[in-house]
């Protein structure tokens, strides 16, 4: 999916919501456990209930990898189901990969070729040759970690040399490798006020913003400091939506939670003159 197509979807659905499929067998409703593939059945129900309200889904690969071969199968079934039934939805592999070029090529092939993901999260620490193999697929995206939502972000990302912080260096340097048409950045919603500085370095790029919901980030603040004329945001919520209810009505409640965010997003885009 290219930049314009993503923007069109955002306008059409009046939404820049990404639902995180961080699916944990220990947290899903008990009645699903009798199914052959409870994780897939859970995801399918969440997707069917929310697809009209979202522009992206983000399965976090850790939640599948930890189950071995069975987990990979649940992941593959989930993403194939979404691509087949909701081909307009942007798919993010939240895998946080990145290695020497030869190895990154294999990671890229796994997620962008052998599975129908549109994008993958990548860690920038190993530099250019660890990132560029992910950029060689047409209409596929790298989502580079810039300023993360967690406490540990302060350990390295704010390291400063002269005027420039490390995450600012990541934003600046990586623009030599990719463009706003194939690279996005992760910026945590818990650090929303930093978005105005980030917009000075990357005014047009899409930003994936996790941390709304369970981590306490504010959608209003994210939009205030981070929204641009093309919206430029994909805001993720995982636990706040998918585990809002643990009864057989879980999908319905997930839809209500997604709808609340979508309606807020529509108002924010309207106020910005995007819709
Ligand atoms: O890359 C990410 O998506 C990510 C980056 C970051 O800085 N913080 C962050 O929470 N995430 C992911 O976003 C999701 C947030 O989940 P919830 O806190 O449940 O909404 C998880 O899958 C995290 O791994």
PDB file of N, CA and C and ligand atoms in Angstrom, residues 22 58 60 94 96 121 145 148-150 186 208 210 212 214-215 236-239, ligand 1:
ATOM      1  N   UNK A  22      -2.249  -8.358  20.120  1.00  0.00           N
ATOM      2  CA  UNK A  22      -1.278  -8.916  21.074  1.00  0.00           C
ATOM      3  C   UNK A  22      -1.989 -10.036  21.832  1.00  0.00           C
ATOM      4  N   UNK A  58      -1.990  -4.608  13.951  1.00  0.00           N
ATOM      5  CA  UNK A  58      -0.583  -4.825  14.267  1.00  0.00           C
ATOM      6  C   UNK A  58      -0.431  -6.044  15.177  1.00  0.00           C
ATOM      7  N   UNK A  60       1.577  -8.328  17.286  1.00  0.00           N
ATOM      8  CA  UNK A  60       2.921  -8.320  17.856  1.00  0.00           C
ATOM      9  C   UNK A  60       3.445  -9.754  17.806  1.00  0.00           C
ATOM     10  N   UNK A  94       4.725  -6.392  13.932  1.00  0.00           N
ATOM     11  CA  UNK A  94       5.510  -5.761  14.999  1.00  0.00           C
ATOM     12  C   UNK A  94       6.542  -6.773  15.481  1.00  0.00           C
ATOM     13  N   UNK A  96      10.158  -5.903  15.382  1.00  0.00           N
ATOM     14  CA  UNK A  96      11.343  -5.175  15.868  1.00  0.00           C
ATOM     15  C   UNK A  96      12.627  -5.910  15.495  1.00  0.00           C
ATOM     16  N   UNK A 121       8.134  -3.445  11.892  1.00  0.00           N
ATOM     17  CA  UNK A 121       8.892  -2.564  12.788  1.00  0.00           C
ATOM     18  C   UNK A 121      10.344  -3.043  12.829  1.00  0.00           C
ATOM     19  N   UNK A 145      12.008   2.270  14.873  1.00  0.00           N
ATOM     20  CA  UNK A 145      11.855   2.748  16.258  1.00  0.00           C
ATOM     21  C   UNK A 145      12.615   4.062  16.414  1.00  0.00           C
ATOM     22  N   UNK A 148      10.554   5.520  21.836  1.00  0.00           N
ATOM     23  CA  UNK A 148       9.606   4.485  22.249  1.00  0.00           C
ATOM     24  C   UNK A 148       8.824   4.896  23.502  1.00  0.00           C
ATOM     25  N   UNK A 149       7.774   4.139  23.784  1.00  0.00           N
ATOM     26  CA  UNK A 149       6.826   4.555  24.826  1.00  0.00           C
ATOM     27  C   UNK A 149       7.258   4.142  26.238  1.00  0.00           C
ATOM     28  N   UNK A 150       8.262   3.275  26.318  1.00  0.00           N
ATOM     29  CA  UNK A 150       8.586   2.669  27.623  1.00  0.00           C
ATOM     30  C   UNK A 150       9.576   3.522  28.428  1.00  0.00           C
ATOM     31  N   UNK A 186       8.269   4.989  14.794  1.00  0.00           N
ATOM     32  CA  UNK A 186       7.528   4.728  16.031  1.00  0.00           C
ATOM     33  C   UNK A 186       7.818   5.849  17.018  1.00  0.00           C
ATOM     34  N   UNK A 208       3.864   5.813  13.642  1.00  0.00           N
ATOM     35  CA  UNK A 208       3.083   4.797  14.369  1.00  0.00           C
ATOM     36  C   UNK A 208       3.196   5.138  15.847  1.00  0.00           C
ATOM     37  N   UNK A 210       2.111   3.995  19.426  1.00  0.00           N
ATOM     38  CA  UNK A 210       1.511   3.094  20.412  1.00  0.00           C
ATOM     39  C   UNK A 210       1.534   3.752  21.787  1.00  0.00           C
ATOM     40  N   UNK A 212      -1.534   4.489  23.577  1.00  0.00           N
ATOM     41  CA  UNK A 212      -2.855   4.988  23.985  1.00  0.00           C
ATOM     42  C   UNK A 212      -3.596   3.799  24.610  1.00  0.00           C
ATOM     43  N   UNK A 214      -3.908   1.203  27.489  1.00  0.00           N
ATOM     44  CA  UNK A 214      -3.298   0.578  28.675  1.00  0.00           C
ATOM     45  C   UNK A 214      -2.084   1.357  29.215  1.00  0.00           C
ATOM     46  N   UNK A 215      -1.312   2.016  28.342  1.00  0.00           N
ATOM     47  CA  UNK A 215      -0.114   2.734  28.811  1.00  0.00           C
ATOM     48  C   UNK A 215      -0.408   4.197  29.169  1.00  0.00           C
ATOM     49  N   UNK A 236      -1.996   3.267  17.776  1.00  0.00           N
ATOM     50  CA  UNK A 236      -2.278   1.873  18.152  1.00  0.00           C
ATOM     51  C   UNK A 236      -2.816   1.757  19.581  1.00  0.00           C
ATOM     52  N   UNK A 237      -3.811   0.894  19.722  1.00  0.00           N
ATOM     53  CA  UNK A 237      -4.197   0.433  21.060  1.00  0.00           C
ATOM     54  C   UNK A 237      -4.365  -1.074  20.966  1.00  0.00           C
ATOM     55  N   UNK A 238      -3.773  -1.796  21.899  1.00  0.00           N
ATOM     56  CA  UNK A 238      -3.893  -3.264  21.896  1.00  0.00           C
ATOM     57  C   UNK A 238      -4.797  -3.695  23.045  1.00  0.00           C
ATOM     58  N   UNK A 239      -4.232  -3.790  24.255  1.00  0.00           N
ATOM     59  CA  UNK A 239      -4.996  -4.328  25.398  1.00  0.00           C
ATOM     60  C   UNK A 239      -6.275  -3.557  25.676  1.00  0.00           C
TER      61      UNK A 239
HETATM   62  O1  LIG B   1       6.606  -0.864  18.106  1.00  0.00           O
HETATM   63  C1  LIG B   1       5.604  -0.856  18.829  1.00  0.00           C
HETATM   64  O2  LIG B   1       4.500  -1.100  18.374  1.00  0.00           O
HETATM   65  C2  LIG B   1       5.746  -0.388  20.211  1.00  0.00           C
HETATM   66  C3  LIG B   1       6.706   0.585  20.431  1.00  0.00           C
HETATM   67  C4  LIG B   1       6.704   1.285  21.638  1.00  0.00           C
HETATM   68  O3  LIG B   1       7.465   2.218  21.838  1.00  0.00           O
HETATM   69  N1  LIG B   1       5.804   0.929  22.590  1.00  0.00           N
HETATM   70  C5  LIG B   1       4.886  -0.071  22.414  1.00  0.00           C
HETATM   71  O4  LIG B   1       4.073  -0.287  23.317  1.00  0.00           O
HETATM   72  N2  LIG B   1       4.909  -0.782  21.254  1.00  0.00           N
HETATM   73  C6  LIG B   1       3.986  -1.941  21.060  1.00  0.00           C
HETATM   74  O5  LIG B   1       2.645  -1.457  20.998  1.00  0.00           O
HETATM   75  C7  LIG B   1       1.757  -2.326  21.689  1.00  0.00           C
HETATM   76  C8  LIG B   1       1.121  -1.572  22.830  1.00  0.00           C
HETATM   77  O6  LIG B   1       0.163  -2.353  23.456  1.00  0.00           O
HETATM   78  P1  LIG B   1      -0.887  -1.782  24.531  1.00  0.00           P
HETATM   79  O7  LIG B   1      -0.069  -1.067  25.560  1.00  0.00           O
HETATM   80  O8  LIG B   1      -1.547  -3.004  25.053  1.00  0.00           O
HETATM   81  O9  LIG B   1      -1.816  -0.856  23.809  1.00  0.00           O
HETATM   82  C9  LIG B   1       2.590  -3.534  22.095  1.00  0.00           C
HETATM   83  O10 LIG B   1       2.530  -4.502  21.070  1.00  0.00           O
HETATM   84  C10 LIG B   1       4.002  -2.976  22.184  1.00  0.00           C
HETATM   85  O11 LIG B   1       4.969  -3.965  21.929  1.00  0.00           O
END
